[in-house]
Coordinates of C-alpha atoms in Angstrom, one line a residue:
M1 CA 13.5 19.5 53.6
S2 CA 11.2 17.4 51.5
F3 CA 8.4 20.0 51.8
T4 CA 10.8 22.7 50.6
I5 CA 11.7 20.6 47.5
L6 CA 8.0 19.9 46.8
A7 CA 7.1 23.5 47.1
F8 CA 10.0 24.5 44.8
C9 CA 8.9 22.0 42.1
S10 CA 5.3 23.2 42.3
C11 CA 6.4 26.8 41.8
C12 CA 8.5 25.8 38.8
F13 CA 5.6 23.8 37.3
L14 CA 3.2 26.8 37.8
L15 CA 5.6 29.2 36.2
C16 CA 6.1 26.9 33.2
S17 CA 2.3 26.5 32.8
L18 CA 1.8 30.3 32.9
H19 CA 4.5 30.8 30.4
A20 CA 3.0 28.2 28.0
E21 CA -0.5 29.7 28.3
A22 CA 0.8 33.3 27.8
G23 CA -0.5 34.7 24.6
R24 CA -3.5 32.4 24.4
L25 CA -7.2 32.9 25.1
P26 CA -8.7 30.8 27.8
A27 CA -10.7 27.8 26.6
P28 CA -14.5 27.3 27.0
V29 CA -15.5 25.4 30.1
K30 CA -18.1 22.9 31.3
L31 CA -18.9 21.3 28.0
S32 CA -22.1 19.1 28.0
H33 CA -24.5 17.6 25.5
K34 CA -28.2 16.6 25.3
W35 CA -29.9 14.4 22.7
L36 CA -33.1 16.0 21.2
D37 CA -34.0 12.9 19.2
P38 CA -32.1 9.8 17.9
F39 CA -30.4 12.0 15.2
T40 CA -30.0 15.4 16.8
V41 CA -27.8 16.5 19.7
N42 CA -27.2 19.9 21.3
V43 CA -23.8 20.7 22.7
S44 CA -23.3 23.6 25.1
W45 CA -20.5 25.3 27.1
L46 CA -19.8 28.3 29.3
R47 CA -17.9 31.5 28.6
P48 CA -14.3 31.3 29.9
R49 CA -13.0 33.6 32.6
G50 CA -10.0 35.8 32.3
L51 CA -10.7 37.1 28.8
P52 CA -8.8 40.3 27.8
D53 CA -10.7 43.6 28.1
H54 CA -12.2 45.0 24.9
C55 CA -11.6 41.7 22.9
N56 CA -14.5 40.2 21.0
I57 CA -14.5 36.4 20.8
R58 CA -16.2 33.6 18.9
Y59 CA -16.3 29.8 19.4
K60 CA -14.7 27.7 16.8
Y61 CA -15.9 24.0 16.6
G62 CA -14.8 22.8 13.2
P63 CA -12.2 23.6 10.6
Y64 CA -14.3 26.3 9.1
S65 CA -17.3 26.7 11.5
S66 CA -17.7 29.1 14.4
T67 CA -20.5 30.7 16.3
E68 CA -21.0 33.5 18.8
W69 CA -23.5 31.4 20.7
Q70 CA -22.5 29.1 23.5
N71 CA -24.3 26.0 22.1
I72 CA -24.8 24.3 18.7
T73 CA -27.3 21.7 17.4
M74 CA -26.1 19.1 14.9
T75 CA -27.1 15.8 13.4
L76 CA -25.0 12.7 14.4
L77 CA -25.5 9.3 12.9
T78 CA -24.2 6.0 14.3
E79 CA -22.7 5.1 10.9
T80 CA -20.2 7.9 11.2
A81 CA -19.3 7.3 14.9
G82 CA -16.0 5.9 16.0
S83 CA -15.6 3.0 18.4
S84 CA -15.9 5.3 21.4
G85 CA -18.4 7.8 20.0
W86 CA -18.1 11.3 18.5
P87 CA -15.3 13.6 19.8
F88 CA -16.2 17.2 19.8
A89 CA -13.8 20.1 20.3
V90 CA -14.4 23.9 20.7
Q91 CA -11.9 26.8 21.0
T92 CA -12.1 30.4 21.9
V93 CA -10.9 32.7 19.0
S94 CA -10.7 36.5 18.8
V95 CA -12.7 38.4 16.2
D96 CA -10.7 41.6 16.1
D97 CA -6.9 42.0 16.3
C98 CA -6.4 41.4 20.0
K99 CA -2.9 40.1 19.5
V100 CA -3.9 36.9 21.3
N101 CA -3.8 33.4 19.9
E102 CA -6.8 31.0 19.9
S103 CA -7.2 28.8 23.0
T104 CA -6.4 25.2 23.3
P105 CA -9.3 22.9 22.4
A106 CA -11.9 22.0 25.0
V107 CA -12.9 18.4 24.2
I108 CA -15.9 16.3 25.0
T109 CA -16.9 12.8 23.8
I110 CA -20.6 12.4 22.7
H111 CA -22.1 8.9 23.1
A112 CA -25.2 7.6 21.3
P113 CA -28.5 8.0 23.1
Q114 CA -28.9 4.2 23.1
P115 CA -26.5 1.3 22.6
R116 CA -25.4 1.0 19.0
A117 CA -26.0 -2.2 17.1
Q118 CA -25.3 -3.5 13.6
L119 CA -28.8 -4.6 12.7
V120 CA -28.9 -4.8 8.8
K121 CA -26.7 -4.8 5.8
D122 CA -27.0 -3.8 2.2
F123 CA -29.7 -1.2 2.9
K124 CA -31.0 0.5 -0.3
C125 CA -34.0 2.7 -1.2
L126 CA -35.2 2.3 -4.8
L127 CA -36.8 5.4 -6.2
Q128 CA -40.0 4.8 -8.2
A129 CA -42.6 7.1 -9.8
D130 CA -45.2 6.9 -7.0
K131 CA -43.2 5.6 -4.0
M132 CA -39.8 4.7 -2.5
D133 CA -39.0 1.1 -1.9
C134 CA -36.5 0.6 0.9
Y135 CA -35.1 -2.9 1.5
W136 CA -32.4 -4.6 3.4
I137 CA -30.9 -7.9 4.7
P138 CA -31.3 -8.3 8.4
V139 CA -28.2 -9.5 10.3
D140 CA -30.4 -11.7 12.5
P141 CA -33.7 -12.6 10.8
F142 CA -35.3 -13.5 14.2
V143 CA -34.9 -10.0 15.7
N144 CA -37.9 -7.7 15.4
L145 CA -36.9 -4.3 13.8
T146 CA -38.7 -1.0 13.7
L147 CA -37.9 1.5 11.0
S148 CA -38.5 5.2 11.5
Y149 CA -37.4 8.1 9.4
R150 CA -37.6 11.9 8.8
I151 CA -36.0 14.6 6.7
C152 CA -32.5 15.2 8.1
D153 CA -32.6 19.0 7.8
D154 CA -36.1 19.3 9.2
E155 CA -36.4 22.1 11.7
E156 CA -39.2 20.3 13.5
I157 CA -37.1 18.0 15.7
G158 CA -38.8 14.7 16.6
G159 CA -41.2 14.5 13.7
L160 CA -40.4 10.8 13.0
Q161 CA -42.6 8.7 10.7
V162 CA -42.9 4.9 11.1
C163 CA -42.9 2.5 8.1
E164 CA -46.5 1.5 7.5
E165 CA -46.1 -1.0 4.6
P166 CA -43.5 -3.6 5.7
Y167 CA -43.0 -6.7 3.6
H168 CA -40.8 -9.8 3.5
R169 CA -39.3 -11.1 0.2
G170 CA -36.8 -13.9 0.3
V171 CA -33.8 -13.0 2.5
R172 CA -34.8 -9.3 2.3
N173 CA -37.2 -7.2 4.3
G174 CA -38.5 -3.8 3.3
C175 CA -41.2 -1.2 3.3
Y176 CA -42.6 1.6 1.1
L177 CA -42.2 5.3 1.7
S178 CA -44.0 8.3 0.3
T179 CA -42.6 10.0 -2.8
D180 CA -42.3 13.2 -0.7
F181 CA -38.8 12.1 0.3
V182 CA -37.4 11.4 -3.2
N183 CA -35.4 14.7 -3.6
K184 CA -34.8 15.2 0.2
D185 CA -32.1 14.1 2.6
I186 CA -33.5 11.2 4.7
C187 CA -32.3 10.0 8.1
M188 CA -33.2 6.4 9.0
L189 CA -33.6 4.9 12.5
L190 CA -33.6 1.1 12.9
S191 CA -34.3 0.0 16.5
S192 CA -34.5 -3.3 18.4
Q193 CA -34.0 -4.5 21.9
A194 CA -30.3 -4.9 21.1
G195 CA -29.8 -1.3 20.2
I196 CA -30.3 1.3 17.5
S197 CA -28.7 2.2 14.1
T198 CA -29.0 5.6 12.5
F199 CA -27.8 6.3 8.9
K200 CA -28.6 7.8 5.6
P201 CA -29.9 5.2 3.1
K202 CA -28.2 4.6 -0.3
R203 CA -30.5 5.7 -3.1
V204 CA -30.8 3.7 -6.3
V205 CA -32.9 3.8 -9.4
S206 CA -33.9 1.1 -11.8
P207 CA -31.3 0.1 -14.4
P208 CA -31.6 2.1 -17.6
T209 CA -33.1 0.4 -20.7
L210 CA -30.6 0.0 -23.4
S211 CA -31.5 0.0 -27.1
Y212 CA -29.3 -0.5 -30.2
S213 CA -29.2 -0.4 -33.9
V214 CA -26.5 -1.7 -36.3
D215 CA -24.9 0.8 -38.7
G216 CA -22.2 -1.0 -40.7
N217 CA -19.2 -1.5 -38.4
K218 CA -20.8 0.7 -35.7
L219 CA -23.4 0.1 -32.9
N220 CA -25.7 3.0 -32.1
L221 CA -26.6 2.8 -28.4
S222 CA -29.3 4.8 -26.6
W223 CA -30.8 4.8 -23.2
T224 CA -34.0 5.8 -21.6
T225 CA -33.6 8.1 -18.6
P226 CA -34.9 6.9 -15.2
E227 CA -38.5 7.6 -14.6
V228 CA -37.8 9.6 -11.4
A229 CA -35.8 12.8 -11.0
Q230 CA -36.4 13.9 -14.5
D231 CA -34.6 17.2 -13.9
C232 CA -31.3 15.4 -13.0
S233 CA -28.4 15.0 -15.5
W234 CA -27.4 11.4 -15.5
V235 CA -23.9 10.0 -15.9
Y236 CA -23.8 6.5 -17.5
E237 CA -21.3 3.7 -17.3
L238 CA -21.0 1.3 -20.2
C239 CA -19.0 -2.0 -20.2
Y240 CA -18.8 -4.1 -23.3
K241 CA -16.8 -6.9 -25.0
G242 CA -17.1 -8.8 -28.2
C243 CA -15.1 -11.5 -30.1
S244 CA -12.0 -12.2 -28.1
E245 CA -11.5 -8.7 -26.9
S246 CA -11.2 -7.8 -23.2
Q247 CA -13.9 -5.8 -21.5
I248 CA -13.9 -2.1 -22.0
C249 CA -15.6 0.3 -19.6
E250 CA -16.2 4.0 -20.0
T251 CA -18.2 6.7 -18.2
F252 CA -19.9 9.5 -20.1
Y253 CA -22.8 11.9 -20.1
I254 CA -25.4 11.9 -22.9
A255 CA -28.4 14.0 -23.6
S256 CA -31.8 12.4 -23.9
G257 CA -32.1 10.6 -27.3
Q258 CA -28.5 11.2 -28.3
P259 CA -26.9 7.8 -29.4
R260 CA -23.5 6.5 -28.3
K261 CA -21.4 4.8 -31.0
I262 CA -18.9 1.9 -30.5
A263 CA -16.9 -0.3 -33.0
Y264 CA -18.8 -3.4 -34.0
D265 CA -17.8 -6.7 -35.7
Q266 CA -20.8 -8.3 -37.2
S267 CA -19.3 -11.8 -37.0
C268 CA -19.2 -11.7 -33.2
S269 CA -21.7 -11.6 -30.4
Y270 CA -21.5 -8.7 -28.0
E271 CA -22.3 -8.5 -24.3
L272 CA -23.1 -5.0 -22.9
R273 CA -23.6 -3.9 -19.3
S274 CA -24.8 -0.4 -18.4
R275 CA -25.9 1.6 -15.4
V276 CA -26.2 5.1 -14.1
V277 CA -23.4 6.0 -11.7
K278 CA -24.6 9.4 -10.4
A279 CA -27.0 12.2 -11.0
E280 CA -25.6 15.7 -11.2
Y281 CA -27.5 18.6 -9.6
C282 CA -29.5 16.0 -7.6
P283 CA -29.0 13.8 -4.5
E284 CA -26.4 11.1 -5.0
M285 CA -27.9 8.0 -6.5
D286 CA -26.9 5.2 -8.9
S287 CA -28.3 1.9 -10.3
D288 CA -27.5 -1.8 -10.7
Y289 CA -26.2 -3.1 -14.1
S290 CA -28.5 -4.0 -16.9
T291 CA -27.2 -6.7 -19.3
K292 CA -27.8 -6.8 -23.1
I293 CA -26.7 -9.6 -25.4
I294 CA -26.3 -8.7 -29.1
P295 CA -26.0 -11.9 -31.3
A296 CA -23.7 -12.0 -34.3
Q297 CA -25.3 -10.6 -37.5
T298 CA -23.3 -12.9 -39.9
P299 CA -22.4 -16.5 -39.4
G300 CA -18.9 -17.7 -38.7
K301 CA -16.2 -16.7 -36.3
S302 CA -13.8 -13.9 -36.5
P303 CA -10.2 -14.6 -37.7
S304 CA -8.9 -13.6 -34.3
V305 CA -11.1 -16.4 -32.6
T306 CA -9.9 -19.0 -35.2
L307 CA -6.2 -18.1 -34.6
I308 CA -6.7 -18.4 -30.9
V309 CA -8.4 -21.8 -31.2
V310 CA -5.6 -23.0 -33.5
A311 CA -2.9 -21.7 -31.2
I312 CA -4.4 -23.5 -28.2
V313 CA -5.8 -26.7 -29.7
V314 CA -2.9 -27.7 -32.0
P315 CA -0.2 -27.8 -29.3
L316 CA -2.5 -29.8 -27.0
V317 CA -3.2 -32.4 -29.7
L318 CA 0.5 -32.8 -30.5
C319 CA 1.3 -33.2 -26.9
F320 CA -1.4 -35.9 -26.6
V321 CA -0.1 -37.8 -29.7
I322 CA 3.5 -37.7 -28.5
F323 CA 2.4 -39.0 -25.1
L324 CA 0.3 -41.8 -26.6
L325 CA 3.1 -42.8 -28.9
S326 CA 5.6 -43.0 -26.1
Y327 CA 3.2 -45.1 -24.0
C328 CA 2.6 -47.6 -26.9
I329 CA 6.3 -47.9 -27.6
R330 CA 7.1 -48.5 -23.9
R331 CA 4.2 -51.0 -23.5
H332 CA 5.3 -53.1 -26.6
S333 CA 9.0 -52.7 -26.4
A334 CA 9.5 -56.4 -26.0
I335 CA 8.0 -57.0 -29.5
L336 CA 9.5 -54.0 -31.2
Y337 CA 13.0 -54.5 -29.7
P338 CA 13.5 -58.2 -28.9
A339 CA 16.5 -59.2 -26.8
I340 CA 19.6 -60.5 -28.9
P341 CA 21.2 -63.6 -27.3
D342 CA 24.9 -63.5 -26.3
P343 CA 26.9 -65.7 -28.9
S344 CA 29.2 -66.9 -26.1
V345 CA 26.2 -68.5 -24.4
I346 CA 25.2 -70.3 -27.6
F347 CA 28.7 -71.8 -28.1
K348 CA 28.9 -72.9 -24.5
T349 CA 25.5 -74.6 -24.9
E350 CA 26.6 -76.5 -28.0
I351 CA 29.8 -77.7 -26.4
K352 CA 27.9 -78.9 -23.5
T353 CA 25.5 -80.8 -25.8
L354 CA 28.4 -82.5 -27.7
T355 CA 30.0 -83.8 -24.5
N356 CA 26.8 -85.6 -23.7
L357 CA 26.5 -87.7 -27.0
Y358 CA 25.0 -91.2 -26.8
T359 CA 27.5 -94.0 -26.8
P360 CA 26.1 -97.4 -27.8
V361 CA 26.9 -100.5 -25.7
P362 CA 28.9 -103.2 -27.7
E363 CA 27.0 -106.4 -28.2
P364 CA 28.6 -109.8 -27.4
V365 CA 29.8 -111.7 -30.5
E366 CA 30.1 -115.5 -30.4
P367 CA 33.2 -117.0 -31.9
C368 CA 32.7 -118.6 -35.3
K369 CA 34.4 -121.9 -36.3
I370 CA 35.2 -122.4 -39.9
I371 CA 36.0 -125.8 -41.3
I372 CA 38.0 -125.6 -44.3
P373 CA 37.6 -128.7 -46.6
Q374 CA 40.6 -130.0 -48.3
G375 CA 41.2 -129.9 -51.9
H376 CA 40.4 -127.4 -54.5
C377 CA 37.7 -125.6 -52.5
T378 CA 40.3 -124.3 -50.1
S379 CA 40.6 -120.9 -51.8
Q380 CA 36.8 -120.4 -52.3
V381 CA 36.1 -121.3 -48.8
T382 CA 38.8 -119.0 -47.7
N383 CA 37.4 -116.2 -49.7
A384 CA 33.9 -116.8 -48.5
S385 CA 35.0 -117.0 -44.9
S386 CA 36.9 -113.7 -45.3
G387 CA 33.8 -112.1 -46.6
L388 CA 31.6 -113.3 -43.8
I389 CA 34.1 -112.2 -41.2
Q390 CA 34.4 -108.8 -42.8
Q391 CA 30.5 -108.4 -43.0
N392 CA 30.2 -109.6 -39.4
L393 CA 32.8 -107.0 -38.2
T394 CA 31.2 -104.2 -40.1
G395 CA 27.8 -105.1 -38.8

């Protein structure tokens, strides 16, 4: 019973597959690849079976690329590879109207001929009149690197040249190449015991020399073209700022000797940065920035600068004065605002003081005997005695 069910399911699956593939050409088979040198790989396949009679076919391996051959040769660089390598797909397509759709893609993953490694960073090649100066920063300065190169579209596979003039300058390493490679597409190979790295170098030229002249409220700017690739049409980038203005950047093309004019305030200093960003009709290349400082032609500051200074400094000074005044008042508040005593406390204190007055102790007085003589002196003696008694009592 189980065998019958399994056979039935297999037949259903086969019928569904045949129905899905109906109306499609068969895909190429047995894809394989072979590296011819560190940059070049050859991919091949076999013609599929079961093709319709009297139907001419080609092999499509890219959005717009196809061939009648059963192999192709192409350049692959590690800088363009994904984490698992390069996926490659090829399909069978009909040339004439066979009323059959293209096949499903046959896919193969191409791996690098040697392990890939990130060996350098910021790799550039400076084009000069008599040579090409290539320089880079090694990821590990203690790893020995070998630099080889050749023209990418060279038909003679394997014609690699080794850098013969290496040098070390600060954190950078470099070497010089012949000027035969200035206007050609170069493929670079960096190799070490850890692995390889293949890539196309970034081309740079020396920053253009900027000259200027003052024409009233205008600056006339002009540049000298790079000393290499004289037939190229250079596109420049200019960034400038003056007074309190924000930086302005613009990109433009100028013919040789033709000036570029910008607005200019003679009471301000100007900072200008310029470079070439690309070369039309030539291999892609650019330059670093060159900087030019133009001092003020007349003394003094522009009104805009003065207003900004006033708007910033005056509020800061006022805030500082208010803070200082508040601090002084708080620190000397006891002197500026003395405490007023409570009147009720004063009255209580005075009453308490009055209740504690000094009371003298009475002194003992001895009795006085008065002898009054008889006769006419009675009244005088009486009066005198009265006076003494009165004085004694008051005393």
